[in-house]
Amino acid sequence: MARIQITGGNPLNGTVEVSGAKNAVLPILMASLLTGRSCRLTGVPHLKDVTTTIELLGHLGVDVSLGDDFAVSLDAGDLREHIAPYELVKTMRASILVLGPLLARTGHAQVSLPGGCAIGARPVNLHLDGLSALGAEISVEGGYIHARAKRLRGARVVLDMVTVTGTENILMAATLAEGTTIIENAAQEPEVVDLAECLIAMGAEIKGHGSNTITVHGKPELDGFDYRVVPDRIEAGTFLVGAAMTGGRVKAIQAAPQTMDAILAKLEDTGAEINTGPDWIELDMKGKRPRAVDIATAPYPGFPTDMQAQFTALNTIAEGTGVVRENVFENRFMHVQELQRLGADLRVEGNTVIVRGVPRLTGAPLMATDLRASACLVLAGLVAHGDTIVDRVYHIDRGYENIEEKLGQLGARIRRLPN
């Protein structure tokens, strides 16, 4: 099993290119199921979750080919399968996003209950309730979701809680439903907006994306797309946090600063100087130790749960005490005990972790538990004295493209150890 070794002590300095957003790429790839015409997506990051999605689409009969810079061409004109098997779905919770478009296009879908990071309950009942409201007949048997509908019908769907993938699944299905669908309490994340913009490029009629109420007027069919995915705000945020922790100066290019207000505001609170342009962000810590910051995660436009672990790592070496509240997932502090192995001073109280900054961490062997926790441990290794080895880095490969190469270009002493 691959491991990453970090020798701490070097500040991050230089320019890093931000990849396309994993959380936007996956639903847009699934959206190719809505049409029998050719689709092309550019800016696709080379990630394990992308590979899994491509394998799943290929299993369903989608003709997939990869071009330069990992552009992906898709043609779902000859779908031959309507079952998404457990073997392909078990490692990636986003696989549930095949359900809505496959059902809307073919009239039936059988999708294994998904897997993914063990960071808390992310129930699929919101997806199923929404599709049922659109007229689908749904049952769950033998670990599989069975869904059927001759043609979905527009309806008012009120989500009990904000769900990104639930919003996306219902949104995609609604584009081919007969009549008008109104999704209330919809997720407002930039990745949801990006999916909606791609669907609009396919001829869908959608209004209100980016707000908590999305209206969709269904069409009998959709066209293909040639679309570039939005930059990954979480990857960009991770590199900027690394610069802040190490006292460095990093410019993230091909970024989308307009999607990162909450993250950039907290980075400024650490004492960092932030400058932005249309597609770049520069953070300069000027060699200073960061100040501790308080964090409370919330759905967009609040502070993203996917940046919680990285800021927890920052607080471990910051001046003062930071209070981190996790309000989205109930089991997302698994990185805490690993940070304690480095000498960090953290205490968990319910959904809150209290972090008292220490002057120095000390390298140690660590175990990654989920995608963002693994990034947090790598960041901690950048400032720890000596060597830190992070095991089970397959987690990080699900969401970060060539992280050791990109950090190495910024001056980090980091390398991947063979299995």
CSV table of N, CA and C in Angstrom, one decimal, residues 145-249:
chain,number,residue,atom,x,y,z
A,145,ILE,N,-30.8,-0.2,-5.0
A,145,ILE,CA,-31.9,0.7,-5.3
A,145,ILE,C,-32.5,0.3,-6.6
A,146,HIS,N,-33.8,0.0,-6.7
A,146,HIS,CA,-34.5,-0.3,-7.9
A,146,HIS,C,-35.4,0.8,-8.2
A,147,ALA,N,-35.3,1.4,-9.4
A,147,ALA,CA,-36.2,2.6,-9.7
A,147,ALA,C,-36.7,2.4,-11.1
A,148,ARG,N,-38.0,2.7,-11.3
A,148,ARG,CA,-38.7,2.6,-12.6
A,148,ARG,C,-39.6,3.8,-12.8
A,149,ALA,N,-39.7,4.2,-14.1
A,149,ALA,CA,-40.7,5.2,-14.4
A,149,ALA,C,-40.8,5.3,-16.0
A,150,LYS,N,-42.0,5.2,-16.5
A,150,LYS,CA,-42.1,5.4,-18.0
A,150,LYS,C,-41.6,6.7,-18.4
A,151,ARG,N,-42.0,7.8,-17.8
A,151,ARG,CA,-41.4,9.1,-17.9
A,151,ARG,C,-41.7,9.8,-16.6
A,152,LEU,N,-40.7,10.5,-16.1
A,152,LEU,CA,-40.8,11.2,-14.9
A,152,LEU,C,-41.7,12.5,-15.1
A,153,ARG,N,-42.4,12.9,-14.1
A,153,ARG,CA,-43.3,14.1,-14.2
A,153,ARG,C,-42.8,15.1,-13.2
A,154,GLY,N,-42.8,16.4,-13.7
A,154,GLY,CA,-42.4,17.5,-12.8
A,154,GLY,C,-43.2,17.6,-11.6
A,155,ALA,N,-42.6,18.1,-10.5
A,155,ALA,CA,-43.2,18.2,-9.2
A,155,ALA,C,-42.5,19.1,-8.3
A,156,ARG,N,-43.1,19.5,-7.2
A,156,ARG,CA,-42.4,20.3,-6.2
A,156,ARG,C,-41.7,19.4,-5.2
A,157,VAL,N,-40.4,19.5,-5.1
A,157,VAL,CA,-39.6,18.7,-4.2
A,157,VAL,C,-39.0,19.5,-3.1
A,158,VAL,N,-39.3,19.3,-1.9
A,158,VAL,CA,-38.8,20.0,-0.7
A,158,VAL,C,-37.9,19.1,0.0
A,159,LEU,N,-36.6,19.4,0.0
A,159,LEU,CA,-35.6,18.6,0.6
A,159,LEU,C,-35.6,18.8,2.1
A,160,ASP,N,-35.6,17.8,2.9
A,160,ASP,CA,-35.6,17.9,4.4
A,160,ASP,C,-34.4,18.6,4.9
A,161,MET,N,-33.3,18.4,4.2
A,161,MET,CA,-32.0,19.0,4.6
A,161,MET,C,-31.2,19.3,3.4
A,162,VAL,N,-30.3,20.2,3.5
A,162,VAL,CA,-29.5,20.5,2.3
A,162,VAL,C,-28.6,19.3,1.9
A,163,THR,N,-28.6,18.9,0.7
A,163,THR,CA,-27.8,17.8,0.2
A,163,THR,C,-27.3,18.1,-1.2
A,164,VAL,N,-26.0,18.1,-1.4
A,164,VAL,CA,-25.4,18.4,-2.7
A,164,VAL,C,-25.8,17.3,-3.7
A,165,THR,N,-25.4,16.1,-3.4
A,165,THR,CA,-25.7,15.0,-4.4
A,165,THR,C,-27.2,14.8,-4.6
A,166,GLY,N,-28.0,15.0,-3.5
A,166,GLY,CA,-29.4,14.8,-3.7
A,166,GLY,C,-30.0,15.9,-4.6
A,167,THR,N,-29.5,17.1,-4.4
A,167,THR,CA,-29.9,18.2,-5.4
A,167,THR,C,-29.5,17.9,-6.8
A,168,GLU,N,-28.3,17.4,-7.0
A,168,GLU,CA,-27.8,17.1,-8.3
A,168,GLU,C,-28.6,15.9,-9.0
A,169,ASN,N,-28.8,14.9,-8.2
A,169,ASN,CA,-29.6,13.8,-8.8
A,169,ASN,C,-31.0,14.2,-9.2
A,170,ILE,N,-31.7,14.9,-8.4
A,170,ILE,CA,-33.0,15.4,-8.7
A,170,ILE,C,-33.0,16.4,-9.9
A,171,LEU,N,-32.0,17.2,-9.9
A,171,LEU,CA,-31.8,18.2,-10.9
A,171,LEU,C,-31.7,17.5,-12.3
A,172,MET,N,-30.8,16.6,-12.4
A,172,MET,CA,-30.5,15.9,-13.6
A,172,MET,C,-31.8,15.1,-14.1
A,173,ALA,N,-32.4,14.5,-13.2
A,173,ALA,CA,-33.6,13.7,-13.6
A,173,ALA,C,-34.7,14.7,-14.1
A,174,ALA,N,-34.8,15.9,-13.4
A,174,ALA,CA,-35.9,16.8,-13.8
A,174,ALA,C,-35.7,17.4,-15.2
A,175,THR,N,-34.5,17.4,-15.7
A,175,THR,CA,-34.3,18.0,-17.1
A,175,THR,C,-35.1,17.2,-18.1
A,176,LEU,N,-35.3,15.9,-17.9
A,176,LEU,CA,-36.1,15.1,-18.9
A,176,LEU,C,-37.5,14.8,-18.4
A,177,ALA,N,-37.9,15.3,-17.3
A,177,ALA,CA,-39.2,15.0,-16.8
A,177,ALA,C,-40.3,15.9,-17.6
A,178,GLU,N,-41.5,15.4,-17.6
A,178,GLU,CA,-42.6,16.1,-18.3
A,178,GLU,C,-43.1,17.2,-17.3
A,179,GLY,N,-43.0,18.5,-17.7
A,179,GLY,CA,-43.5,19.6,-16.9
A,179,GLY,C,-42.4,20.2,-16.1
A,180,THR,N,-42.9,20.9,-15.1
A,180,THR,CA,-42.0,21.8,-14.3
A,180,THR,C,-41.7,21.2,-12.9
A,181,THR,N,-40.4,21.2,-12.5
A,181,THR,CA,-40.0,20.8,-11.2
A,181,THR,C,-39.4,21.9,-10.5
A,182,ILE,N,-39.8,22.1,-9.2
A,182,ILE,CA,-39.2,23.1,-8.3
A,182,ILE,C,-38.6,22.4,-7.2
A,183,ILE,N,-37.3,22.6,-7.0
A,183,ILE,CA,-36.5,22.0,-5.9
A,183,ILE,C,-36.3,23.0,-4.8
A,184,GLU,N,-36.8,22.8,-3.7
A,184,GLU,CA,-36.7,23.8,-2.6
A,184,GLU,C,-35.7,23.3,-1.5
A,185,ASN,N,-35.1,24.2,-0.9
A,185,ASN,CA,-33.9,23.9,0.1
A,185,ASN,C,-32.8,23.2,-0.7
A,186,ALA,N,-32.6,23.6,-1.9
A,186,ALA,CA,-31.6,23.1,-2.8
A,186,ALA,C,-30.2,23.5,-2.3
A,187,ALA,N,-29.2,22.7,-2.6
A,187,ALA,CA,-27.8,23.0,-2.3
A,187,ALA,C,-27.4,24.2,-3.2
A,188,GLN,N,-26.5,25.1,-2.7
A,188,GLN,CA,-26.1,26.2,-3.5
A,188,GLN,C,-24.6,26.2,-3.9
A,189,GLU,N,-24.0,25.1,-3.6
A,189,GLU,CA,-22.5,24.9,-3.9
A,189,GLU,C,-22.1,25.3,-5.3
A,190,PRO,N,-20.9,25.8,-5.5
A,190,PRO,CA,-20.5,26.1,-6.9
A,190,PRO,C,-20.5,24.9,-7.8
A,191,GLU,N,-20.3,23.7,-7.2
A,191,GLU,CA,-20.3,22.5,-8.0
A,191,GLU,C,-21.7,22.2,-8.6
A,192,VAL,N,-22.7,22.5,-7.8
A,192,VAL,CA,-24.1,22.4,-8.2
A,192,VAL,C,-24.4,23.4,-9.3
A,193,VAL,N,-23.9,24.6,-9.2
A,193,VAL,CA,-24.1,25.6,-10.2
A,193,VAL,C,-23.4,25.2,-11.5
A,194,ASP,N,-22.2,24.6,-11.4
A,194,ASP,CA,-21.5,24.2,-12.5
A,194,ASP,C,-22.2,23.1,-13.3
A,195,LEU,N,-22.8,22.1,-12.6
A,195,LEU,CA,-23.6,21.1,-13.2
A,195,LEU,C,-24.8,21.7,-13.9
A,196,ALA,N,-25.4,22.7,-13.3
A,196,ALA,CA,-26.6,23.3,-13.9
A,196,ALA,C,-26.2,24.1,-15.2
A,197,GLU,N,-25.0,24.7,-15.1
A,197,GLU,CA,-24.6,25.4,-16.3
A,197,GLU,C,-24.3,24.5,-17.5
A,198,CYS,N,-23.7,23.3,-17.2
A,198,CYS,CA,-23.5,22.3,-18.2
A,198,CYS,C,-24.8,21.8,-18.7
A,199,LEU,N,-25.8,21.5,-17.9
A,199,LEU,CA,-27.1,21.1,-18.3
A,199,LEU,C,-27.8,22.1,-19.2
A,200,ILE,N,-27.6,23.4,-18.9
A,200,ILE,CA,-28.1,24.5,-19.7
A,200,ILE,C,-27.4,24.4,-21.1
A,201,ALA,N,-26.1,24.2,-21.1
A,201,ALA,CA,-25.4,24.0,-22.4
A,201,ALA,C,-26.0,22.9,-23.2
A,202,MET,N,-26.6,21.9,-22.6
A,202,MET,CA,-27.2,20.8,-23.3
A,202,MET,C,-28.6,21.1,-23.7
A,203,GLY,N,-29.1,22.3,-23.4
A,203,GLY,CA,-30.5,22.6,-23.8
A,203,GLY,C,-31.5,22.6,-22.7
A,204,ALA,N,-31.1,22.3,-21.5
A,204,ALA,CA,-32.0,22.2,-20.4
A,204,ALA,C,-32.4,23.7,-20.0
A,205,GLU,N,-33.6,23.8,-19.5
A,205,GLU,CA,-34.2,25.1,-19.0
A,205,GLU,C,-34.2,25.1,-17.5
A,206,ILE,N,-33.2,25.8,-16.9
A,206,ILE,CA,-33.0,25.8,-15.5
A,206,ILE,C,-32.9,27.2,-15.0
A,207,LYS,N,-33.5,27.6,-13.9
A,207,LYS,CA,-33.4,28.9,-13.3
A,207,LYS,C,-33.2,28.7,-11.8
A,208,GLY,N,-32.5,29.7,-11.2
A,208,GLY,CA,-32.4,29.7,-9.7
A,208,GLY,C,-31.2,28.9,-9.2
A,209,HIS,N,-30.4,28.3,-10.0
A,209,HIS,CA,-29.3,27.6,-9.5
A,209,HIS,C,-28.3,28.6,-8.9
A,210,GLY,N,-27.8,28.2,-7.7
A,210,GLY,CA,-27.0,29.1,-6.9
A,210,GLY,C,-27.8,29.7,-5.8
A,211,SER,N,-29.1,29.5,-5.8
A,211,SER,CA,-30.0,29.9,-4.7
A,211,SER,C,-30.6,28.6,-4.1
A,212,ASN,N,-31.5,28.8,-3.1
A,212,ASN,CA,-32.1,27.6,-2.5
A,212,ASN,C,-33.3,27.1,-3.2
A,213,THR,N,-33.7,27.7,-4.3
A,213,THR,CA,-34.9,27.2,-5.1
A,213,THR,C,-34.5,27.2,-6.5
A,214,ILE,N,-34.5,26.0,-7.1
A,214,ILE,CA,-34.2,25.7,-8.5
A,214,ILE,C,-35.4,25.3,-9.2
A,215,THR,N,-35.7,25.9,-10.4
A,215,THR,CA,-36.8,25.6,-11.2
A,215,THR,C,-36.3,25.0,-12.5
A,216,VAL,N,-36.9,23.9,-12.9
A,216,VAL,CA,-36.5,23.2,-14.1
A,216,VAL,C,-37.8,22.9,-14.9
A,217,HIS,N,-37.7,23.3,-16.2
A,217,HIS,CA,-38.8,23.0,-17.2
A,217,HIS,C,-38.2,21.9,-18.0
A,218,GLY,N,-38.8,20.7,-17.9
A,218,GLY,CA,-38.3,19.5,-18.5
A,218,GLY,C,-38.4,19.5,-20.0
A,219,LYS,N,-37.5,18.8,-20.7
A,219,LYS,CA,-37.5,18.7,-22.1
A,219,LYS,C,-37.6,17.3,-22.6
A,220,PRO,N,-38.1,17.0,-23.8
A,220,PRO,CA,-38.1,15.6,-24.2
A,220,PRO,C,-36.7,15.0,-24.4
A,221,GLU,N,-35.8,15.8,-24.8
A,221,GLU,CA,-34.4,15.3,-25.0
A,221,GLU,C,-33.4,16.4,-24.8
A,222,LEU,N,-32.2,16.1,-24.6
A,222,LEU,CA,-31.1,17.1,-24.5
A,222,LEU,C,-30.0,16.8,-25.5
A,223,ASP,N,-29.3,17.9,-25.8
A,223,ASP,CA,-28.1,17.8,-26.7
A,223,ASP,C,-26.9,17.4,-26.0
A,224,GLY,N,-25.8,17.2,-26.7
A,224,GLY,CA,-24.5,17.0,-26.0
A,224,GLY,C,-23.9,18.2,-25.5
A,225,PHE,N,-22.6,18.1,-25.0
A,225,PHE,CA,-22.0,19.3,-24.5
A,225,PHE,C,-20.5,19.3,-24.8
A,226,ASP,N,-19.9,20.5,-24.8
A,226,ASP,CA,-18.5,20.7,-24.8
A,226,ASP,C,-18.2,21.7,-23.8
A,227,TYR,N,-17.7,21.3,-22.6
A,227,TYR,CA,-17.8,22.1,-21.4
A,227,TYR,C,-16.5,21.9,-20.6
A,228,ARG,N,-16.0,23.0,-20.0
A,228,ARG,CA,-14.9,23.0,-19.1
A,228,ARG,C,-15.3,23.1,-17.6
A,229,VAL,N,-14.8,22.2,-16.8
A,229,VAL,CA,-15.3,22.2,-15.4
A,229,VAL,C,-14.7,23.3,-14.6
A,230,VAL,N,-15.3,23.8,-13.6
A,230,VAL,CA,-14.9,24.8,-12.7
A,230,VAL,C,-13.6,24.4,-11.9
A,231,PRO,N,-12.7,25.3,-11.5
A,231,PRO,CA,-11.6,24.9,-10.7
A,231,PRO,C,-12.0,24.4,-9.3
A,232,ASP,N,-11.1,23.6,-8.8
A,232,ASP,CA,-11.4,23.0,-7.5
A,232,ASP,C,-11.0,23.9,-6.3
A,233,ARG,N,-12.1,24.4,-5.7
A,233,ARG,CA,-11.8,25.4,-4.6
A,233,ARG,C,-11.2,24.7,-3.4
A,234,ILE,N,-11.5,23.4,-3.2
A,234,ILE,CA,-10.9,22.7,-2.0
A,234,ILE,C,-9.4,22.4,-2.2
A,235,GLU,N,-9.0,22.1,-3.4
A,235,GLU,CA,-7.6,21.9,-3.7
A,235,GLU,C,-6.9,23.2,-3.6
A,236,ALA,N,-7.4,24.3,-4.1
A,236,ALA,CA,-6.8,25.6,-4.0
A,236,ALA,C,-6.7,26.0,-2.6
A,237,GLY,N,-7.7,25.8,-1.8
A,237,GLY,CA,-7.7,26.1,-0.4
A,237,GLY,C,-6.7,25.3,0.4
A,238,THR,N,-6.5,24.1,0.0
A,238,THR,CA,-5.5,23.2,0.7
A,238,THR,C,-4.1,23.7,0.5
A,239,PHE,N,-3.7,24.1,-0.7
A,239,PHE,CA,-2.4,24.6,-1.0
A,239,PHE,C,-2.2,26.0,-0.3
A,240,LEU,N,-3.2,26.8,-0.2
A,240,LEU,CA,-3.1,28.1,0.4
A,240,LEU,C,-2.9,27.9,1.9
A,241,VAL,N,-3.6,27.0,2.5
A,241,VAL,CA,-3.4,26.7,4.0
A,241,VAL,C,-2.0,26.2,4.2
A,242,GLY,N,-1.5,25.4,3.3
A,242,GLY,CA,-0.1,24.9,3.4
A,242,GLY,C,0.9,26.1,3.4
A,243,ALA,N,0.6,27.1,2.6
A,243,ALA,CA,1.5,28.3,2.5
A,243,ALA,C,1.4,29.0,3.9
A,244,ALA,N,0.2,29.2,4.4
A,244,ALA,CA,0.0,29.9,5.6
A,244,ALA,C,0.7,29.2,6.8
A,245,MET,N,0.6,27.8,6.8
A,245,MET,CA,1.2,27.1,7.9
A,245,MET,C,2.7,27.2,7.9
A,246,THR,N,3.3,27.2,6.7
A,246,THR,CA,4.7,27.2,6.6
A,246,THR,C,5.4,28.6,6.5
A,247,GLY,N,4.5,29.6,6.6
A,247,GLY,CA,5.1,31.0,6.5
A,247,GLY,C,5.5,31.4,5.1
A,248,GLY,N,4.9,30.7,4.1
A,248,GLY,CA,5.4,30.9,2.7
A,248,GLY,C,4.5,31.9,1.9
A,249,ARG,N,4.8,31.8,0.6
A,249,ARG,CA,4.0,32.7,-0.4
A,249,ARG,C,3.7,31.8,-1.6
